[in-house]
Amino acid sequence: MDITGKIREIAARLLQNGEVDLFMAWEKGDLPFQSKPFFARRVEDVERIIFDEYSIHNLSNALLKFRDRQEKIGLVVKGCDSRGVVRLLEDGQIERDRLYIVGVCCPGMKDPLQAMRDYSGFNRNPEAAPLAAKCENCIQPNPVIYDELLGEEQPPRVQGERFARVRELEQLSPDERYRFFEDILSRCIRCYACRQACVACNCRTCIFDETKPQWVGRETSISDNMMYHLVRASHMAGRCIECGECERVCPVNIPLMLINQKLIKDVDNFFGPYEAGMQYVEGAKPPLSVYQENDPDDFI
Amino acid sequence: MKVLNKNKLPAVFDKLAQQSELFVPLQKKEQSGFYSWKSFDQASDQLALDLLNVYLPPKQVLLPQTEKMYSFRQEEGGVAISEVYEESQARVIFGIRACDLQAINCLDQAFLTRGFVDEFYKARRDNTTIVASACYKPGANCFCSSMGVNPLEPAGADAIIRDTGTEYFIWEARTPAGEELSRQLAEFLEEKELPLPQSQAFERQVDMEGVAEKLSQVFSSPLWEELSDACQTCGICTYLCPSCYCFDIQVKNQGEAGYRFRCWDSCMYGEYTLMAGGHNPRASATERFRNRFLHKLEFFNERYGMPLCTGCGRCIIACPAGIDISKIITAAKEAEWSA
């Protein structure tokens, strides 16, 4: 039986037995590349569930919609998504016993957004690649937390030096780097899709939504845009689980993972060795979430 | 008929840009939208008139994402307004599609009618001339024809260009302002008889008949939650939408001086309905999602007699969660809305 069939079987069993109230997976749209998040609530919904090479969305993020509710939830996670579940558990956003986690060893995904843009008539040059950019950099295709595991274990897909792009940027002079960031961040339209797609962005009131005081201005100006992205990036330090959804959903193609990767590398260097969300240990605290007297500070 | 050689476009644009701020569809590195011709950089930019459309809609020309309204300074005895930023220089939008022009017709309704006139919008709008590009090959996500738009006869255009598939656009002036453009561009226009392009059929169609009425009856339906399951409440759909016009007015202060500005806002954001006392009537994704579609397909229709969706397809293309407004329209008619 293929993965879709196995997921349907599990979902049907869980819904039938009342072990979960809803089951998060994907369903197919009209076009071959359209897979989208789908939450089954009834046994008869289960036949809509699919898992295919476009099941790229990180469904752990969707758990935040249910954090203040009671439902028991089943969900399908790939390697990166499972690290998202660890993020939520470590951050105290949801209880482990409300979840039934179906892990799928991920062979790498294609990006339905890229495929859709190619199909739209708006693109001059095709974008779609055999594998989504975020999957090319994957260090953990296999789920790190699950109740049931499907599929063959997969090797990490990142090739060559993991932080090569970060190192290139580090080689630039401060002025050149500033110009680079000015260029990429001036395009931001402040749609907050990066924040909304991010499982680590789970603050109940986001600093960017606060009005008393208003920490970051609402203008789409280079200074407000930079403030937004720099504050968001620093909140990601030691917390980003590298699912790459922020960069994937960005409608103006800002290379956000470059910023996140720099922080992943620095947290690992200065406070590590550390890789966020690789295992769930109850009560464990990621670096920077607690103060240690011997934390290094000579780079400040 | 009058025709315009495509090779002459840069010269035409230079000429128009002498007397007005000219906006054309451009591909600028990773981004495409309507930009000032003054910003055109030969090395990195490409004219996008040949593409179906651009991602960032032209509403930016009339309703900028961020717009200074006035500056003020604290003085003895009160506050003095030091400058009001009303932009009334002549503008030309060249190459807008019928869907995006219909969206401007919607903005006109919201900002100029029913006794409410937005002076900032009006100053721009009154001085804007529109050259629309007739659309003969609808894209896979286009459904403007279902939303009361005729892609071949863009409503409200001062002039229309028609891509013949040869080196020529057919040029048609439609209003006195369009005739004035024809005179300005006389040196570039030629007389030539060319066959009109063949229009292609729409792959995507919806039936709007009765949708507004149906939606007015299903506000409390539990189906909204299921429809909104995948929605992450980002602002992509509203910011890429050519007709979404919600804005917020804010202020920036430094010491004793500051300025007031307005900026786009999105009903997808929690802050949008957050009240001074802290209550939020649309706290959840479901409520915000429902509001967006009811505004587009019901409320606006009731008030202005037209939907606030013009079938451009941008939200369908860019939604990270695969939410499709044409499916919501179909669901309004076909789905079981009661519990």
XYZ file of C-alpha atoms in Angstrom:
639
model
C 0.000 0.000 0.000
C 1.303 3.466 -0.841
C 1.799 6.238 1.743
C -1.539 7.867 0.892
C -3.353 4.572 1.487
C -1.582 4.012 4.796
C -2.332 7.548 5.979
C -6.006 7.136 5.060
C -6.140 3.869 6.969
C -4.600 5.441 10.068
C -6.818 8.533 9.845
C -9.957 6.432 9.426
C -9.000 4.283 12.409
C -8.260 7.286 14.651
C -11.433 9.161 13.694
C -13.554 6.018 13.958
C -12.257 5.178 17.443
C -12.555 8.765 18.591
C -8.804 8.881 19.282
C -8.651 12.163 17.388
C -11.249 14.826 16.579
C -9.523 15.939 13.437
C -6.718 14.714 11.261
C -4.425 17.112 9.400
C -3.045 16.061 6.033
C -3.398 17.221 2.436
C -5.963 17.046 -0.327
C -5.656 17.477 -4.057
C -6.813 20.554 -5.942
C -7.835 20.638 -9.617
C -4.314 20.697 -10.998
C -1.677 17.985 -10.689
C 0.609 20.239 -8.650
C -2.071 21.509 -6.296
C -1.835 19.837 -2.927
C -3.168 21.826 -0.011
C -3.642 21.377 3.716
C -6.820 19.504 4.553
C -8.266 18.691 7.966
C -10.482 15.598 8.048
C -13.134 15.689 10.765
C -15.289 12.694 9.764
C -14.460 9.204 8.595
C -16.023 9.969 5.215
C -13.566 12.876 4.739
C -10.651 10.454 4.807
C -10.897 9.519 1.139
C -9.947 13.099 0.259
C -6.574 12.736 2.022
C -3.468 12.432 -0.121
C 0.272 12.497 0.341
C 2.362 13.215 -2.730
C 5.435 15.084 -3.951
C 3.655 18.433 -3.444
C 2.741 17.883 0.238
C 5.232 20.559 1.168
C 3.341 22.596 3.773
C 4.467 22.414 7.386
C 1.274 21.351 9.126
C 2.734 21.722 12.615
C 2.083 25.445 12.214
C -1.638 24.742 11.865
C -1.679 23.304 15.399
C -1.487 26.879 16.676
C -5.078 27.410 15.572
C -6.075 24.773 18.106
C -3.781 25.624 21.021
C -6.540 27.058 23.205
C -9.021 24.313 22.374
C -9.570 20.773 23.463
C -9.540 18.695 20.276
C -7.215 15.761 19.941
C -5.419 16.089 16.680
C -3.779 13.656 14.315
C -1.305 15.068 11.826
C 1.163 13.984 9.187
C 4.695 15.310 9.519
C 7.791 15.122 7.373
C 11.245 15.537 8.933
C 11.175 19.333 9.071
C 7.532 19.437 10.163
C 8.287 17.065 13.029
C 10.943 19.492 14.224
C 8.149 22.061 14.165
C 6.153 19.872 16.531
C 9.194 19.775 18.844
C 9.330 23.579 18.626
C 5.702 23.807 19.802
C 6.216 21.266 22.594
C 9.365 23.025 23.847
C 7.569 26.356 23.678
C 4.676 24.960 25.700
C 2.151 25.665 22.944
C 0.415 22.286 22.847
C 0.400 19.121 24.935
C 1.980 15.972 23.565
C -0.983 13.826 24.613
C -3.357 15.826 22.415
C -1.381 14.753 19.348
C -1.202 11.627 17.276
C 1.796 12.095 15.018
C 2.144 10.168 11.777
C 5.713 10.600 10.559
C 6.648 10.175 6.907
C 10.282 9.809 5.873
C 10.437 12.525 3.267
C 11.947 11.960 -0.170
C 11.929 15.738 -0.815
C 9.106 17.858 -2.109
C 8.300 20.028 -5.078
C 6.924 23.502 -4.521
C 3.287 23.907 -5.639
C 3.665 27.706 -5.471
C 6.511 27.652 -7.982
C 4.562 25.318 -10.229
C 1.509 27.571 -9.971
C 3.523 30.664 -10.842
C 4.950 28.893 -13.881
C 1.408 27.989 -14.881
C 0.016 31.484 -14.243
C 1.164 33.316 -17.359
C 2.805 35.931 -15.093
C 6.297 34.410 -15.284
C 8.781 35.143 -18.018
C 11.128 32.342 -16.973
C 10.090 29.051 -15.430
C 11.008 28.625 -11.767
C 10.036 25.087 -10.876
C 12.881 22.787 -9.917
C 12.829 19.013 -9.462
C 13.137 19.655 -5.740
C 12.024 22.714 -3.725
C 14.928 24.924 -2.615
C 14.150 24.200 1.030
C 14.454 20.464 0.400
C 17.857 20.842 -1.287
C 19.185 22.094 2.059
C 17.475 19.445 4.161
C 19.500 17.948 7.001
C 16.661 15.929 8.536
C 14.250 14.259 6.116
C 13.150 11.703 8.721
C 10.684 12.614 11.469
C 12.236 13.087 14.909
C 9.009 12.571 16.853
C 6.110 10.314 15.890
C 3.609 7.732 17.030
C 3.766 5.842 13.785
C 6.396 6.037 11.050
C 5.836 5.489 7.325
C 8.194 5.228 4.385
C 11.816 4.273 3.923
C 14.407 6.176 5.909
C 16.039 8.872 3.769
C 19.577 10.256 3.784
C 20.075 14.024 4.392
C 19.982 15.841 1.082
C 22.211 18.852 1.732
C 25.215 18.656 -0.576
C 28.592 20.311 -0.082
C 29.067 22.973 2.528
C 25.794 23.622 4.347
C 26.440 27.317 5.033
C 28.186 28.189 1.771
C 25.801 31.048 0.953
C 26.163 32.460 4.463
C 29.944 32.379 4.166
C 29.780 34.243 0.882
C 27.791 36.972 2.575
C 30.176 37.050 5.520
C 33.031 37.772 3.112
C 31.423 41.027 1.976
C 32.348 44.365 3.495
C 29.785 45.883 5.889
C 28.795 48.394 3.194
C 28.303 45.688 0.587
C 26.301 43.643 3.051
C 24.140 46.637 3.879
C 23.435 47.194 0.201
C 22.526 43.530 -0.183
C 20.030 43.683 2.667
C 18.713 47.016 1.489
C 18.060 45.485 -1.911
C 16.259 42.370 -0.704
C 14.314 44.016 2.121
C 13.160 47.038 0.151
C 10.945 44.664 -1.832
C 9.035 43.520 1.267
C 5.309 44.338 1.085
C 4.757 43.545 4.777
C 2.191 40.843 4.126
C 3.620 38.933 7.117
C 3.325 35.651 5.229
C 6.790 34.694 6.564
C 5.585 35.165 10.121
C 2.275 33.410 9.542
C 3.917 30.404 7.890
C 6.422 30.091 10.721
C 5.889 27.553 13.480
C 8.422 29.347 15.687
C 6.372 32.559 15.375
C 3.957 31.464 18.041
C 3.807 34.517 20.316
C 0.255 35.224 21.392
C 0.713 38.893 20.668
C 3.393 39.474 18.102
C 5.655 42.461 18.736
C 4.769 43.723 15.249
C 1.080 43.850 16.147
C 1.584 45.711 19.395
C 0.246 49.236 19.427
C 1.006 50.383 22.968
C 3.844 51.009 22.382
C 4.195 50.443 18.674
C 7.664 48.936 18.435
C 7.892 48.818 14.664
C 6.348 51.331 12.256
C 3.824 50.185 9.663
C 5.324 52.028 6.702
C 6.766 50.034 3.840
C 10.002 51.966 4.067
C 13.466 50.506 4.151
C 13.890 51.405 7.832
C 10.593 49.857 8.981
C 11.109 46.844 6.714
C 14.604 46.261 8.087
C 13.360 46.638 11.621
C 10.682 44.046 10.948
C 13.036 41.496 9.426
C 15.896 42.006 11.858
C 13.663 41.721 14.908
C 11.959 38.656 13.484
C 15.315 37.102 12.629
C 16.696 37.601 16.119
C 13.575 36.020 17.563
C 14.391 33.003 15.402
C 17.898 32.560 16.811
C 18.118 29.033 18.208
C 14.454 28.460 17.379
C 14.208 28.181 13.577
C 13.715 24.535 12.648
C 14.699 25.171 9.030
C 11.458 24.125 7.385
C 11.969 26.947 4.881
C 8.286 27.859 4.693
C 8.962 31.593 5.235
C 11.100 31.820 2.117
C 8.825 29.548 0.115
C 5.655 31.549 0.734
C 7.221 34.998 0.261
C 5.381 36.621 -2.663
C 8.386 38.828 -3.510
C 11.093 36.172 -3.196
C 13.111 37.520 -0.291
C 15.840 34.954 0.562
C 14.804 34.729 4.196
C 16.514 31.401 4.853
C 19.845 33.075 4.298
C 19.185 35.191 7.380
C 17.919 32.204 9.353
C 20.901 30.097 8.326
C 23.314 32.756 9.550
C 21.629 32.577 12.945
C 21.591 28.778 12.949
C 25.316 28.816 12.258
C 26.066 31.447 14.918
C 23.964 29.828 17.619
C 25.712 26.538 16.898
C 29.129 28.262 17.076
C 28.605 30.380 20.128
C 26.117 28.425 22.204
C 26.260 24.952 20.733
C 26.719 22.484 19.434
C 23.014 22.948 18.880
C 20.461 22.150 16.215
C 16.915 23.282 16.994
C 14.074 20.816 17.355
C 16.038 17.620 16.715
C 14.648 15.786 19.716
C 12.018 16.342 22.316
C 13.179 16.109 25.892
C 10.595 17.264 28.361
C 11.732 20.435 30.095
C 14.702 20.974 27.750
C 15.409 24.619 26.949
C 16.997 25.782 23.726
C 20.025 28.095 23.980
C 19.076 31.768 24.417
C 15.754 30.807 26.002
C 17.510 30.756 29.396
C 20.323 32.913 30.702
C 23.627 31.198 31.487
C 26.326 33.119 33.274
C 28.966 31.533 31.082
C 27.198 32.441 27.817
C 29.807 33.907 25.484
C 29.518 37.627 24.859
C 32.856 38.559 23.333
C 31.256 38.951 19.857
C 28.897 41.689 21.073
C -7.056 52.065 -37.929
C -4.254 53.568 -35.899
C -1.393 51.274 -34.984
C 1.667 51.627 -32.799
C 4.923 49.881 -33.596
C 6.175 48.004 -30.523
C 9.755 49.002 -31.299
C 8.769 52.589 -30.669
C 7.500 51.934 -27.136
C 10.598 53.236 -25.320
C 10.354 56.487 -27.309
C 6.602 56.647 -26.663
C 7.215 56.159 -22.956
C 9.956 58.792 -22.889
C 7.584 61.220 -24.525
C 4.687 60.474 -22.144
C 7.019 60.665 -19.156
C 7.996 64.207 -20.087
C 4.516 65.477 -19.297
C 3.328 63.030 -16.723
C 4.363 60.325 -14.323
C 4.078 57.193 -16.451
C 3.462 53.757 -14.945
C 4.102 50.622 -16.984
C 4.211 46.904 -16.161
C 7.813 45.951 -15.477
C 9.697 42.889 -14.381
C 12.214 44.214 -11.860
C 14.587 41.461 -10.835
C 12.482 39.109 -8.709
C 9.413 41.317 -8.675
C 6.861 42.427 -11.231
C 4.414 45.301 -10.953
C 3.460 48.716 -12.297
C 6.415 51.026 -11.824
C 7.313 54.530 -12.852
C 9.039 54.564 -16.236
C 11.599 56.882 -14.605
C 12.775 53.900 -12.543
C 13.386 51.739 -15.623
C 16.864 50.282 -15.527
C 17.891 48.808 -18.858
C 20.352 46.457 -17.176
C 17.915 44.705 -14.848
C 14.347 45.581 -15.884
C 12.140 44.251 -18.638
C 8.896 45.571 -20.005
C 6.140 43.066 -19.166
C 3.401 44.042 -21.631
C 3.724 40.638 -23.276
C 3.029 38.747 -20.048
C -0.512 37.960 -18.941
C -0.134 40.305 -15.971
C 2.244 41.389 -13.204
C 2.144 40.181 -9.597
C 1.889 43.553 -7.837
C -1.352 45.180 -8.932
C -1.615 48.728 -10.319
C -3.761 49.983 -7.413
C -0.451 51.197 -5.973
C -0.524 54.044 -8.512
C -3.745 55.476 -7.079
C -3.550 54.140 -3.550
C 0.116 53.837 -2.590
C 0.955 51.224 0.028
C 2.355 53.995 2.218
C 1.364 57.601 1.697
C 2.260 60.686 3.718
C -0.818 62.810 4.379
C 0.550 65.808 6.228
C 3.367 66.973 8.458
C 2.907 68.897 11.669
C 4.968 70.748 14.188
C 4.259 71.688 17.741
C 4.240 75.431 18.200
C 3.372 77.751 20.991
C -0.333 77.537 21.549
C -0.969 74.416 19.533
C 0.007 72.317 16.565
C 0.562 73.697 13.084
C 0.171 71.683 9.880
C 3.353 72.375 7.975
C 2.611 70.555 4.730
C -0.188 68.580 3.091
C 0.938 66.013 0.565
C -1.716 65.927 -2.121
C -0.436 64.522 -5.378
C -2.146 66.014 -8.382
C 0.485 65.812 -11.112
C -0.629 64.156 -14.325
C -0.268 60.370 -14.424
C -0.608 57.788 -17.138
C -1.094 54.067 -16.499
C -0.100 52.193 -19.654
C -0.926 48.558 -20.300
C -3.397 47.827 -17.527
C -5.664 44.790 -18.074
C -9.465 44.902 -17.939
C -9.572 43.052 -14.595
C -7.245 45.538 -12.923
C -9.098 48.459 -14.482
C -12.388 47.104 -13.186
C -10.681 46.995 -9.775
C -9.960 50.719 -10.146
C -13.637 51.216 -10.992
C -14.343 49.502 -7.646
C -11.886 51.812 -5.855
C -13.660 54.773 -7.486
C -16.918 53.570 -5.953
C -15.398 53.300 -2.505
C -13.401 56.538 -2.565
C -15.549 58.882 -4.648
C -19.232 58.009 -4.307
C -22.099 57.988 -1.817
C -21.159 61.343 -0.387
C -17.692 60.276 0.739
C -14.841 61.720 -1.257
C -11.283 60.820 -0.378
C -9.339 63.930 -1.380
C -5.996 62.179 -1.626
C -7.394 59.500 -3.914
C -9.383 62.042 -5.942
C -6.335 64.237 -6.574
C -4.556 61.283 -8.166
C -7.549 59.802 -9.914
C -8.717 63.044 -11.574
C -5.308 63.470 -13.150
C -4.796 59.901 -14.313
C -5.151 58.788 -17.918
C -5.508 55.092 -18.560
C -4.275 53.101 -21.542
C -5.599 49.580 -21.197
C -4.357 46.470 -22.927
C -7.124 44.250 -24.313
C -6.743 40.662 -23.191
C -7.172 37.989 -25.842
C -5.579 35.011 -24.090
C -6.976 34.534 -20.596
C -4.701 32.670 -18.201
C -5.474 29.465 -16.362
C -6.578 31.325 -13.225
C -8.433 34.139 -14.970
C -12.198 34.374 -14.562
C -12.884 38.074 -15.180
C -15.606 37.284 -17.701
C -17.588 35.645 -14.886
C -17.234 38.781 -12.767
C -18.830 41.211 -15.184
C -15.627 42.192 -16.988
C -15.147 42.203 -20.738
C -11.417 41.591 -21.256
C -11.564 42.862 -24.852
C -13.283 46.159 -23.968
C -11.721 47.358 -20.715
C -14.365 49.584 -19.097
C -13.139 53.022 -18.125
C -10.087 53.104 -20.403
C -9.142 56.375 -22.097
C -7.368 54.428 -24.811
C -6.976 50.750 -25.628
C -4.089 48.860 -27.183
C -4.629 45.487 -28.821
C -1.701 43.163 -29.321
C -2.031 41.817 -32.865
C 0.705 39.268 -32.380
C 2.761 41.170 -34.959
C 5.086 44.086 -34.353
C 2.061 46.358 -33.946
C -0.462 47.261 -31.290
C -3.784 48.549 -32.566
C -4.410 51.928 -30.892
C -7.929 53.130 -30.094
C -8.745 56.370 -28.289
C -11.982 56.125 -26.313
C -12.355 59.405 -24.434
C -11.278 63.043 -24.887
C -8.270 62.278 -22.658
C -7.479 59.362 -24.951
C -7.790 61.607 -28.030
C -5.360 63.996 -26.371
C -2.907 61.113 -25.974
C -3.366 60.256 -29.668
C -2.402 63.846 -30.517
C 0.614 63.743 -28.211
C 1.714 60.484 -29.776
C 0.813 61.398 -33.366
C 4.414 61.085 -34.542
C 4.452 57.407 -33.419
C 1.046 56.320 -34.676
C 0.602 54.912 -38.187
C -2.449 54.180 -40.302
C -2.624 50.494 -41.176
C -5.314 47.834 -41.490
C -4.577 44.749 -39.386
C -6.810 41.843 -38.451
C -8.002 41.780 -34.831
C -6.517 39.004 -32.755
C -8.623 35.908 -32.060
C -9.863 35.743 -28.497
C -9.538 32.478 -26.612
C -12.041 30.854 -24.302
C -11.809 30.961 -20.521
C -10.788 27.723 -18.818
C -12.118 28.932 -15.497
C -15.669 30.132 -15.048
C -17.940 30.733 -12.100
C -21.584 31.593 -11.779
C -22.146 34.693 -9.641
C -25.922 34.563 -10.017
C -27.436 34.620 -6.525
C -24.085 34.331 -4.708
C -24.433 37.609 -2.767
C -27.956 36.679 -1.649
C -26.878 33.188 -0.608
C -23.889 34.467 1.348
C -26.088 36.933 3.216
C -27.880 33.937 4.733
C -24.972 31.795 5.862
C -23.006 34.062 8.216
C -23.212 31.615 11.113
C -22.589 28.447 9.127
C -19.996 26.059 10.564
C -18.785 25.510 6.997
C -16.694 28.695 7.260
C -14.361 26.971 9.678
C -13.708 24.095 7.286
C -13.289 26.428 4.328
C -10.753 28.450 6.301
C -8.811 25.488 7.747
C -5.813 25.960 5.494
C -5.731 29.780 5.757
C -2.707 31.074 7.643
C -4.091 34.641 7.785
C -1.203 36.306 6.013
C -1.860 39.371 3.900
C -0.782 38.034 0.486
C -4.304 37.811 -0.937
C -5.225 41.321 0.164
C -1.955 42.971 -0.854
C -1.790 41.326 -4.284
C -5.491 42.010 -4.808
C -6.101 44.864 -7.262
C -9.312 45.895 -5.508
C -8.667 45.474 -1.745
C -8.520 49.035 -0.474
C -8.488 48.925 3.326
C -6.002 51.259 4.938
C -4.941 52.439 8.350
C -3.946 55.950 9.382
C -0.931 56.247 11.636
C 1.510 58.818 12.864
C 5.269 59.087 13.243
C 6.682 61.567 15.730
C 10.150 62.790 16.355
C 10.472 65.353 19.081
C 8.117 68.199 18.324
C 7.459 67.350 14.690
C 5.959 64.442 12.883
C 3.781 63.302 10.041
C 0.604 61.413 9.576
C 0.503 58.709 6.927
C -1.779 56.025 5.729
C -0.778 52.547 4.751
C -2.532 49.474 3.432
C -4.102 47.298 6.058
C -5.448 43.792 5.746
C -8.567 42.212 7.210
C -6.455 39.078 7.576
C -4.465 40.730 10.378
C -5.537 40.485 14.014
C -4.678 44.125 14.571
C -7.173 45.182 11.895
C -10.218 44.828 14.134
C -8.481 45.198 17.481
C -10.372 47.789 19.471
C -8.987 50.354 21.865
C -10.306 48.473 24.875
C -8.556 45.281 23.796
C -11.554 43.376 22.417
C -11.175 41.787 19.008
C -14.439 40.891 17.254
C -12.542 38.877 14.641
C -10.045 37.041 16.761
C -9.879 33.828 14.741
C -8.795 32.938 11.223
C -12.307 31.732 10.426
C -13.858 35.127 11.201
C -11.270 37.031 9.179
C -11.502 34.621 6.272
C -15.294 34.906 6.235
C -15.107 38.681 6.339
C -12.785 38.837 3.359
C -15.068 36.769 1.159
C -18.256 38.406 2.384
C -16.795 41.849 1.665
C -15.719 40.790 -1.822
C -18.830 38.875 -2.770
C -21.643 40.173 -0.583
C -21.256 43.537 1.248
C -19.641 45.422 -1.612
C -22.211 44.047 -4.006
C -25.052 45.180 -1.771
C -23.689 48.712 -1.512
C -22.297 49.323 -4.980
C -23.956 46.758 -7.214
C -20.747 45.024 -8.270
C -18.525 42.399 -6.694
C -15.167 43.474 -5.245
C -13.455 40.618 -7.076
C -12.617 41.093 -10.730
C -11.282 37.621 -11.486
C -7.603 38.523 -11.967
C -6.508 35.284 -10.286
C -3.597 36.696 -8.267
C -4.811 35.389 -4.886
C -5.333 31.952 -6.396
C -1.787 31.952 -7.738
C -0.037 33.241 -4.624
C -1.984 31.777 -1.691
C 0.471 29.527 0.190
C -2.455 27.432 1.396
C -4.048 26.945 -2.014
C -7.231 28.868 -1.172
C -9.187 29.661 -4.301
C -11.869 32.375 -4.391
C -13.540 30.756 -7.391
C -14.105 27.673 -5.221
C -15.679 29.833 -2.530
C -18.042 31.272 -5.144
C -18.942 27.784 -6.289
C -19.316 26.622 -2.687
C -21.684 29.532 -2.019
C -24.029 28.011 -4.569
C -23.445 24.323 -4.166
C -22.215 23.519 -0.675
C -24.343 22.392 2.251
C -24.085 25.382 4.605
C -26.205 24.223 7.507
C -24.665 22.083 10.222
